[in-house]
CSV table of C-alpha atoms in Angstrom, one decimal:
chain,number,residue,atom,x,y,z
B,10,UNK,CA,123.7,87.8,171.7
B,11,UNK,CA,124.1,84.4,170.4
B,12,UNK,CA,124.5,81.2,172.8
B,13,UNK,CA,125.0,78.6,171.1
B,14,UNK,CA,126.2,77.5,168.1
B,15,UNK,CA,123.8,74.4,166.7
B,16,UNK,CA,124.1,70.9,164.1
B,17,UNK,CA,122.2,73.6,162.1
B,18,UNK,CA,124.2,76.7,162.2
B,19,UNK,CA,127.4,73.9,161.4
B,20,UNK,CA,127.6,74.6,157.8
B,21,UNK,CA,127.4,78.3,158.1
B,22,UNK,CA,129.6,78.4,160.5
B,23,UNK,CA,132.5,75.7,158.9
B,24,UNK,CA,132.2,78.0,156.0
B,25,UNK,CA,132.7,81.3,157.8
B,26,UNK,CA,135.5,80.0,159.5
B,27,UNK,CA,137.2,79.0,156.7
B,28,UNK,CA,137.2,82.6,155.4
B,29,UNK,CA,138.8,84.0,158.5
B,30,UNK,CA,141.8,81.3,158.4
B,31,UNK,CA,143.3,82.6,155.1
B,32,UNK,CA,144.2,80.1,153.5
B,33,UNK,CA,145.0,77.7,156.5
B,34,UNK,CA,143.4,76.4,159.9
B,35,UNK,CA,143.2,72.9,158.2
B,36,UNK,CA,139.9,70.9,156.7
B,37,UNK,CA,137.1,73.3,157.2
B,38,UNK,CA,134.9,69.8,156.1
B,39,UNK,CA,136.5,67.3,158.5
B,40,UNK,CA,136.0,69.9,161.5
B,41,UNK,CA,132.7,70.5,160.6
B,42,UNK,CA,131.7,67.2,160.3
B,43,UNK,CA,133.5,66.2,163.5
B,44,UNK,CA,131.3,69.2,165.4
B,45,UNK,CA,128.0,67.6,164.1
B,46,UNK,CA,128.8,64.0,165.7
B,47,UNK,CA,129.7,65.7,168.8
B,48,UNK,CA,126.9,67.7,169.3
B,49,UNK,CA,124.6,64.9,168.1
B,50,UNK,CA,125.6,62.9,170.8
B,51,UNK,CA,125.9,65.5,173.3
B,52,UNK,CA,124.5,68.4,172.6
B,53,UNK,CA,125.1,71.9,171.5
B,54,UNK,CA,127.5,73.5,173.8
B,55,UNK,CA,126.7,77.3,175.4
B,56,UNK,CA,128.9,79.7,173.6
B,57,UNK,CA,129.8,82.5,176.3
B,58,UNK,CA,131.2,86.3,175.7
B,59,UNK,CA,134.5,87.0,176.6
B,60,UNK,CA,133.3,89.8,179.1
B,61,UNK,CA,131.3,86.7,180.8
B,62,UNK,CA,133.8,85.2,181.7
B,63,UNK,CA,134.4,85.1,185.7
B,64,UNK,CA,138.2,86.4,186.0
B,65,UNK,CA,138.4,83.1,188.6
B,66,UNK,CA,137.6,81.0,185.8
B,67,UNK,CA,140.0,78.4,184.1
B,68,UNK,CA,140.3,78.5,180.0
B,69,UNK,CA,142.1,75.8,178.1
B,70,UNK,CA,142.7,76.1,174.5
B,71,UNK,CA,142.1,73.5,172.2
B,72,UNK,CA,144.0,73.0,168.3
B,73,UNK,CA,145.5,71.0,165.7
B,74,UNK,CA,149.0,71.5,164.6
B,75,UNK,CA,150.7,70.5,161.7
B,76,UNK,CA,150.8,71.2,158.3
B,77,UNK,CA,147.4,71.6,156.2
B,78,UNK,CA,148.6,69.1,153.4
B,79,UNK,CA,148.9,66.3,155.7
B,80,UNK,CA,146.0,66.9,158.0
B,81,UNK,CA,143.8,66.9,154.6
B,82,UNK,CA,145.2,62.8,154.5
B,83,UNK,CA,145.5,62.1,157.6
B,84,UNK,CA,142.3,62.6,160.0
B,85,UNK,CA,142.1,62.5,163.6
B,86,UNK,CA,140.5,59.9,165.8
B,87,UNK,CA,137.9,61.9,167.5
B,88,UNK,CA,139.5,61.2,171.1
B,89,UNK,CA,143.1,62.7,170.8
B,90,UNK,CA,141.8,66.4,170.9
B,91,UNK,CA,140.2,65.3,174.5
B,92,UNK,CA,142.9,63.3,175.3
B,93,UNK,CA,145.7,66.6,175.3
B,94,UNK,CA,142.8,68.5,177.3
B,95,UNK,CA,142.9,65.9,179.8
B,96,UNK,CA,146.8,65.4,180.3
B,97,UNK,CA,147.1,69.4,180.5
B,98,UNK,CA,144.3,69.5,183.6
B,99,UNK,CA,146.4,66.5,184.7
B,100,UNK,CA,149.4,68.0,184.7
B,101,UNK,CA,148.1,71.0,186.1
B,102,UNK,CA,146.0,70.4,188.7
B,103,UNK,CA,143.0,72.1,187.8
B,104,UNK,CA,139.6,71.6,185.1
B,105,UNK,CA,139.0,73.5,182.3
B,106,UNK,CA,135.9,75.6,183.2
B,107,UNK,CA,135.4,76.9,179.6
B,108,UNK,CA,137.0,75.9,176.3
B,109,UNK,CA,138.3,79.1,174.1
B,110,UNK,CA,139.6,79.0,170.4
B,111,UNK,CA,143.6,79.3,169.9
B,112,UNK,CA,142.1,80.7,166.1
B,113,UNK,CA,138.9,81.2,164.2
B,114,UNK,CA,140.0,79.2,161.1
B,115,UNK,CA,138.9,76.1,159.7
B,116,UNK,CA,139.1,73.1,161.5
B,117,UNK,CA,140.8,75.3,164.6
B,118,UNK,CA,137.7,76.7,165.3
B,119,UNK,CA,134.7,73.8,165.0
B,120,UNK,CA,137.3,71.5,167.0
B,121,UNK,CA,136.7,73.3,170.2
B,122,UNK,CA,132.8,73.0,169.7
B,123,UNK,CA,133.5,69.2,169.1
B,124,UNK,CA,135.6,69.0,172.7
B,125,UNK,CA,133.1,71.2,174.6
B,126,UNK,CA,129.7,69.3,173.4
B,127,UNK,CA,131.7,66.0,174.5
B,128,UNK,CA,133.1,67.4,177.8
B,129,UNK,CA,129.9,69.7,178.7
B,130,UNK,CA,131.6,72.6,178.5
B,131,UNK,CA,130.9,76.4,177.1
B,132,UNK,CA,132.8,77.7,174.3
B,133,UNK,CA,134.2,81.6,174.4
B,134,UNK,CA,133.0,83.3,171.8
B,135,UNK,CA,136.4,84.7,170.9
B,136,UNK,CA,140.1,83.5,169.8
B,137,UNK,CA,144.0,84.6,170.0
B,138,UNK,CA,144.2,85.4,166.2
B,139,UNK,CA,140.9,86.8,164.7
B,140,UNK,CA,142.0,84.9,162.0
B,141,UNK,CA,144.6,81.8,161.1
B,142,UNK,CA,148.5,82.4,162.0
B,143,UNK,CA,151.1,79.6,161.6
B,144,UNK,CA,152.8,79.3,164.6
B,145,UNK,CA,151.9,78.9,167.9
B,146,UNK,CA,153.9,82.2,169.2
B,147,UNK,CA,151.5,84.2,166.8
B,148,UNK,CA,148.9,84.8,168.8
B,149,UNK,CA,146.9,87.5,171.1
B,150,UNK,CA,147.4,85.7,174.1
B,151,UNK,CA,151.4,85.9,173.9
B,152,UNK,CA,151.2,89.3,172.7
B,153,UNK,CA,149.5,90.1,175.9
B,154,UNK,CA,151.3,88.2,178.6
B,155,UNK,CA,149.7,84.6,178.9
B,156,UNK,CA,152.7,81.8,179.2
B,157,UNK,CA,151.9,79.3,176.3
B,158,UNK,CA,153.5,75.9,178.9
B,159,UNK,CA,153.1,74.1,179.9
B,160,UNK,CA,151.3,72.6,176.6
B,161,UNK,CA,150.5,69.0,175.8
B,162,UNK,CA,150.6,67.4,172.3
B,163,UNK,CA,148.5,64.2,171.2
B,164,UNK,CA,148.3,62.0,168.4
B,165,UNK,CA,146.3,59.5,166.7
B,166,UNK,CA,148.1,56.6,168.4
B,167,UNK,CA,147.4,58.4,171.9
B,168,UNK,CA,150.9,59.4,172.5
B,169,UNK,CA,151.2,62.2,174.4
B,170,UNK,CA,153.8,64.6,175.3
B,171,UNK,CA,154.1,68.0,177.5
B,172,UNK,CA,156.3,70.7,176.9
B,173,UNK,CA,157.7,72.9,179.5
B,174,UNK,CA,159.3,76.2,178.3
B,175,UNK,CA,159.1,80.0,179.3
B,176,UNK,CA,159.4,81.4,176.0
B,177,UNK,CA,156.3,80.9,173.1
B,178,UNK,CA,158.9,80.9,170.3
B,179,UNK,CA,160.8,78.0,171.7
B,180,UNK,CA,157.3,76.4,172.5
B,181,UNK,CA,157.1,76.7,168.6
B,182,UNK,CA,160.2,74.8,167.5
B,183,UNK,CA,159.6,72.3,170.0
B,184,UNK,CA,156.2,71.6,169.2
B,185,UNK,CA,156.7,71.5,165.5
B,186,UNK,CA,159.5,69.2,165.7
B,187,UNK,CA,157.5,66.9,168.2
B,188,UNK,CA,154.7,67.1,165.7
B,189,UNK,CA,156.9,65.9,162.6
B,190,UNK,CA,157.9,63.2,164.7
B,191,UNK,CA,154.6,62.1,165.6
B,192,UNK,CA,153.1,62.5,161.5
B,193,UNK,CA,152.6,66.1,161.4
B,194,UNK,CA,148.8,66.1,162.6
B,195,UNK,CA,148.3,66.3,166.3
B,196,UNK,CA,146.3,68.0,168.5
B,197,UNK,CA,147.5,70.6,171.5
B,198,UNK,CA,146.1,72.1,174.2
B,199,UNK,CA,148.3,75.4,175.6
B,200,UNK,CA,147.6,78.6,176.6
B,201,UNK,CA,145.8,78.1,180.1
B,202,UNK,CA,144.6,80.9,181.5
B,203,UNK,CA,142.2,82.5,183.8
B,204,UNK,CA,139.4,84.5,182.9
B,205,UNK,CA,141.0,88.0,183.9
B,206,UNK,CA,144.1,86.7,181.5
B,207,UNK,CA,141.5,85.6,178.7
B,208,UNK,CA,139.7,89.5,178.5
B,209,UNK,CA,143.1,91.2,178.6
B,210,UNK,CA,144.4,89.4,175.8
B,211,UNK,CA,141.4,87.8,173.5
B,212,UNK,CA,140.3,89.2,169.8
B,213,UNK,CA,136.6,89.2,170.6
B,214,UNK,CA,133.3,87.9,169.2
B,215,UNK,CA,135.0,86.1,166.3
B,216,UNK,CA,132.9,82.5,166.6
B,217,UNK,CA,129.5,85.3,166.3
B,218,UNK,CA,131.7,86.5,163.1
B,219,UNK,CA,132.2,83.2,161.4
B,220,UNK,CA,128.7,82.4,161.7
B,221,UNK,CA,127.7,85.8,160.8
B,222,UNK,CA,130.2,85.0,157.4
B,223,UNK,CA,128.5,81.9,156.5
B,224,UNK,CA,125.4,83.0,156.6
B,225,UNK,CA,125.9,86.2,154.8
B,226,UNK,CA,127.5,83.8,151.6
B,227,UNK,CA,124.3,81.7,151.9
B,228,UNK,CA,122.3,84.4,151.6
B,229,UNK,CA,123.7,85.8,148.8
B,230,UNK,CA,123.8,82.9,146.9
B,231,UNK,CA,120.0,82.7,147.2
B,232,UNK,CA,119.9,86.5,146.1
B,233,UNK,CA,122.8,85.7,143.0
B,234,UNK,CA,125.8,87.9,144.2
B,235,UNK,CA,127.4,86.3,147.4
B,236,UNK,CA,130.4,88.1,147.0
B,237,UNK,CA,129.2,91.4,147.6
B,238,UNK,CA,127.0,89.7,150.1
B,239,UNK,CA,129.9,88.8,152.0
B,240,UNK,CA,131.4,92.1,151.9
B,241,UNK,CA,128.1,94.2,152.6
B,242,UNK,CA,128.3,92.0,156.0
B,243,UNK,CA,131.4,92.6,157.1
B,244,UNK,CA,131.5,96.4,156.4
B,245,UNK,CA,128.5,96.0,159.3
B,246,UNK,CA,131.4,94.4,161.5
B,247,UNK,CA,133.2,96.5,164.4
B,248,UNK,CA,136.8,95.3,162.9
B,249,UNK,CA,136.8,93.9,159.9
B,250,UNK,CA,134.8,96.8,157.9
B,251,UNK,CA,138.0,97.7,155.9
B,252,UNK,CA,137.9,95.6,152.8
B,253,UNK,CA,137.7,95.0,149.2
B,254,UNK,CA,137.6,92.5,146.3
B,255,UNK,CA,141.4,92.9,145.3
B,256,UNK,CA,141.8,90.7,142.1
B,257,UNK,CA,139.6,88.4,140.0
B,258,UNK,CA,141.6,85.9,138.2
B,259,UNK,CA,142.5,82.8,137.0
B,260,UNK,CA,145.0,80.3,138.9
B,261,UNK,CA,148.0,80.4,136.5
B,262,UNK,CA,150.8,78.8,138.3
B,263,UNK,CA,151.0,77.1,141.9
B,264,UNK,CA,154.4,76.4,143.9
B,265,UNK,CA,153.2,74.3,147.2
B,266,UNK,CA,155.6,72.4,149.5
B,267,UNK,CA,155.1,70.8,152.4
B,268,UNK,CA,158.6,71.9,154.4
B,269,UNK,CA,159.4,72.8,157.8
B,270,UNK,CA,156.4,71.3,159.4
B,271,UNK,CA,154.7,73.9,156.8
B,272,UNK,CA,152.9,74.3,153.7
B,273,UNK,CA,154.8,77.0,151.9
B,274,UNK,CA,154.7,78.4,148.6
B,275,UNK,CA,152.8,80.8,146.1
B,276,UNK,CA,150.0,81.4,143.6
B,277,UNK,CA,149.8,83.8,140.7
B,278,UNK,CA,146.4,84.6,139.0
B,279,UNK,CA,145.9,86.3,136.1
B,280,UNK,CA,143.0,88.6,135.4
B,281,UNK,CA,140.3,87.6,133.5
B,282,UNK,CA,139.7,90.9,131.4
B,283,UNK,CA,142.1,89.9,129.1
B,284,UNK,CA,144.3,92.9,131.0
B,285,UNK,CA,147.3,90.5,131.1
B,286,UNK,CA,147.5,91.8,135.0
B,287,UNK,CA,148.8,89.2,137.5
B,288,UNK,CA,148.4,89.3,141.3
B,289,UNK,CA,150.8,86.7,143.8
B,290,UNK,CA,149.8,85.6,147.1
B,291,UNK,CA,152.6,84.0,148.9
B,292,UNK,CA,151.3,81.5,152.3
B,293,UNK,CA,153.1,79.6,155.1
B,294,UNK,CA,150.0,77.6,156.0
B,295,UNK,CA,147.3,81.2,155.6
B,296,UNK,CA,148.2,83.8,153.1
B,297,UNK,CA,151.0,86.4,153.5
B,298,UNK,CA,151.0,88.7,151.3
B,299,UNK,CA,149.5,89.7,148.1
B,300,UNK,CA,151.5,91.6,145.4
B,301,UNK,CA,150.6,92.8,141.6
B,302,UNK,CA,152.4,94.6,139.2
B,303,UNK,CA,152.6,98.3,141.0
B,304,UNK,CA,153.0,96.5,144.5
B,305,UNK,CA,151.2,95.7,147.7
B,306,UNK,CA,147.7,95.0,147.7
B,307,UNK,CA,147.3,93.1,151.4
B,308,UNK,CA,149.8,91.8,153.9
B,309,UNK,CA,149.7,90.3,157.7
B,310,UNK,CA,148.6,90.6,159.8
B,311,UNK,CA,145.5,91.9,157.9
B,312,UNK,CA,143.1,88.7,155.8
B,313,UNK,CA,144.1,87.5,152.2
B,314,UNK,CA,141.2,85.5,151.5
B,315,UNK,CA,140.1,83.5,148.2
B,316,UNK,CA,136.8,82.3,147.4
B,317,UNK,CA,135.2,80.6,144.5
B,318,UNK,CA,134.1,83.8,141.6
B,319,UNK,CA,130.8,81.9,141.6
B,320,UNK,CA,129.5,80.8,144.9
B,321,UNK,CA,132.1,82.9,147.1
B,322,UNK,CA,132.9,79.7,148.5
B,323,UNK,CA,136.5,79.8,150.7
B,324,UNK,CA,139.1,78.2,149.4
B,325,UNK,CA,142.2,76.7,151.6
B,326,UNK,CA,145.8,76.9,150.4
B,327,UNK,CA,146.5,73.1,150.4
B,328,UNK,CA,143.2,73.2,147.8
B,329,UNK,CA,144.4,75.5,145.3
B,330,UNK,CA,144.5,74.4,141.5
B,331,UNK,CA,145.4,75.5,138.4
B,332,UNK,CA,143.0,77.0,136.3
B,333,UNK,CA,140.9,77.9,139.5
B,334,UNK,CA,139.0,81.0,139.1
B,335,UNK,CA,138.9,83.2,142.3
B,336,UNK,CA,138.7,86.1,143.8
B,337,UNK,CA,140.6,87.8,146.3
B,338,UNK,CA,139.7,89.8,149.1
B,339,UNK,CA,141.6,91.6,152.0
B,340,UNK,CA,140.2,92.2,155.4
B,341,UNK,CA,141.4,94.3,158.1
B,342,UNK,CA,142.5,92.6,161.2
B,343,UNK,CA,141.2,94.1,164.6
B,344,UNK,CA,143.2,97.0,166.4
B,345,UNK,CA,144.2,94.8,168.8
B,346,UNK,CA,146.7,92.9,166.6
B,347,UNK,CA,148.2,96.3,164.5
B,348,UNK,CA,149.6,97.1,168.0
B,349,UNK,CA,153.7,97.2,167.8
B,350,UNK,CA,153.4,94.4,170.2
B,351,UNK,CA,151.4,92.7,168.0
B,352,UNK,CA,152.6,93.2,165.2
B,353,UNK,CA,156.6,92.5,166.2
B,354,UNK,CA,155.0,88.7,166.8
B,355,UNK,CA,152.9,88.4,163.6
B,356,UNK,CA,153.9,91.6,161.4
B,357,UNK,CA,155.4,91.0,157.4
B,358,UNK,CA,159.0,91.1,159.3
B,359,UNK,CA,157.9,87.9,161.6
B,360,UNK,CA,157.5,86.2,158.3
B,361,UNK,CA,161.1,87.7,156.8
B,362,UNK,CA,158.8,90.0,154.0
B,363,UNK,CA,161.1,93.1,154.1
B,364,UNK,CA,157.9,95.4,154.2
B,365,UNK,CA,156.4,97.9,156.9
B,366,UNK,CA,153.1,97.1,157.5
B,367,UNK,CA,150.5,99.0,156.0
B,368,UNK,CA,147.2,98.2,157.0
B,369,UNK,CA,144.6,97.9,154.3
B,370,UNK,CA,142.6,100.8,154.2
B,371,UNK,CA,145.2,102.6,153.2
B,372,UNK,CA,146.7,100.8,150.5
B,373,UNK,CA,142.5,100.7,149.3
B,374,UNK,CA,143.1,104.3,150.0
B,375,UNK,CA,146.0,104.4,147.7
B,376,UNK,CA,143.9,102.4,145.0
B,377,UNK,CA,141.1,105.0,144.8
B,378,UNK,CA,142.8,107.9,144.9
């Protein structure tokens, strides 16, 4: 069982975290790099099981919000992510006994490791999304009955504000507006709960996973196919063993906005076999859907991932370029977020695609036969 996560497992681990946030969770680099300064000043911090947890125990989330456009400009200080921690214990009246992930993807999920190595803190090894999500109501711990407020946002200028509401969705609209306001990179902390809350609601062993990811790309770069590399791996895995390479293809046109306090748009490939076949993924921040010509090939709250053709390298939606060549995998999501519960917060419908779900071993299913 792993305990720690280390300067030298950082690279792996940025990497595998980028894959599981779909396109979004922000600047897999700037988190990792973040991590590393952390931890060299303070140490590696104890990453703990979810079943570990002491149900007495307080948990405090820790993650950026805003949209992954701007946060790829516009870094954060290093202090702000501590600084919403603190005003939420504050506020409170209690201390964060253990820091857990609000998602495992990109920057979302090394920025807890940074907080925890400078506050002396463990890290669960677990998150609310088993993945990257958008908004703040799309997450595990809503689905199963943890009050998101009171939350507190902080900037780069050290402004801080805290939100008090009873419903996640309104915790949402108010955060993201709040976030606009204060340049659409901030940092939150919401989500406190205790440790019975945290093993009733949590997608587990997901920070093992992303680890588990990067090193499985590594290692199949060395051996000269890292793609299948990465998908031998994760057919090993307890939830994510459903997947498949769904398109190879060239980047052939790009719509990106930043809107909303998002960044929205679409991306159509083209294969590379001279087929003329065209697959679209459409995002919100991570990847939505993918569609090609005879229909669904992947949608939420199952992974839409891209990496590099070459090196299986992730790449992020506010990265994407014309001409890029890519593939595209999908990746089941765990059990625990196909539930109707769970999938009324971060189904297709959340998202206003006018598709029932399908999960992705049987459109592979589909495919094959």
């Amino acid at each position: 069982m792993m305990t720690s996560i280390t300067i030298d497992d950082m690279e792996d681990f940025a990497r595998g975290a980028a894959f599981l946030g779909t396109g979004g969770g922000g600047d897999p680099h700037a988190g990792r790099l973040f991590g590393e300064s952390m931890m060299r000043r303070y140490g590696a911090p104890e990453i703990v099981a979810v079943d570990d947890v002491p149900d007495h125990a307080h948990c405090f989330t820790i993650a950026m919000m805003g949209a992954p456009t701007v946060i790829l400009e516009k870094l954060f200080n290093g202090e702000d992510a501590e600084l919403a921690l603190n005003k939420l214990e504050k506020y409170l009246g209690i201390m964060a006994d253990y820091i857990v992930p609000a998602e495992i993807g990109g920057i979302n999920s090394t920025l807890p490791l940074a907080v925890a190595a400078r506050r002396g803190l463990p890290v669960v090894d677990g998150d609310g999304m088993g993945r990257a999500f958008p908004e703040l109501q799309m997450i595990t711990y809503n689905v199963y009955g943890v009050p998101i407020a009171p939350m507190a946002i902080a900037n780069d200028h050290m402004e801080v504000t805290i939100i008090e509401t009873d419903d996640a969705k309104s915790a949402e609209d108010i955060g993201r507006a709040v976030a606009m306001r204060m340049g659409l990179s901030v940092m939150l902390s919401a989500y406190p709960m205790t440790g019975a809350q945290l093993k009733k609601s949590a997608v587990r062993g997901t920070m093992s996973l992303a680890l588990g990811i990067g090193r499985a790309i590594r290692k199949g770069r060395q051996a000269g196919d890292p793609v299948a590399a990465l998908l031998g791996y994760l057919r090993t895995t307890k939830y994510y063993k459903h997947c498949a390479e769904l398109f190879d293809g060239k980047v052939v046109d790009l719509v990106r906005e930043t809107t909303r306090g998002f960044s929205i748009g679409r991306c159509l490939f083209e294969a590379l076999d001279g087929s003329g076949r065209r697959l679209e993924v459409t995002f919100q921040n991570e990847h939505l859907i993918a569609r090609d010509d005879s229909g669904v090939r992947a949608m939420v709250p199952d992974l839409i991932c891209m990496v590099d053709r070459e090196t299986a390298e992730p790449i992020t939606a506010e990265t994407l370029k014309y001409g890029q060549r890519l593939k595209v995998i999908g990746v089941s999501a765990p059990e625990t977020m196909r539930t109707k519960e769970a999938l009324a917060c971060f189904g297709p419908q959340a998202f206003g695609i006018d598709e029932p779900f399908r999960p992705i071993e049987a459109l592979i299913q589909d495919r094959s036969g």
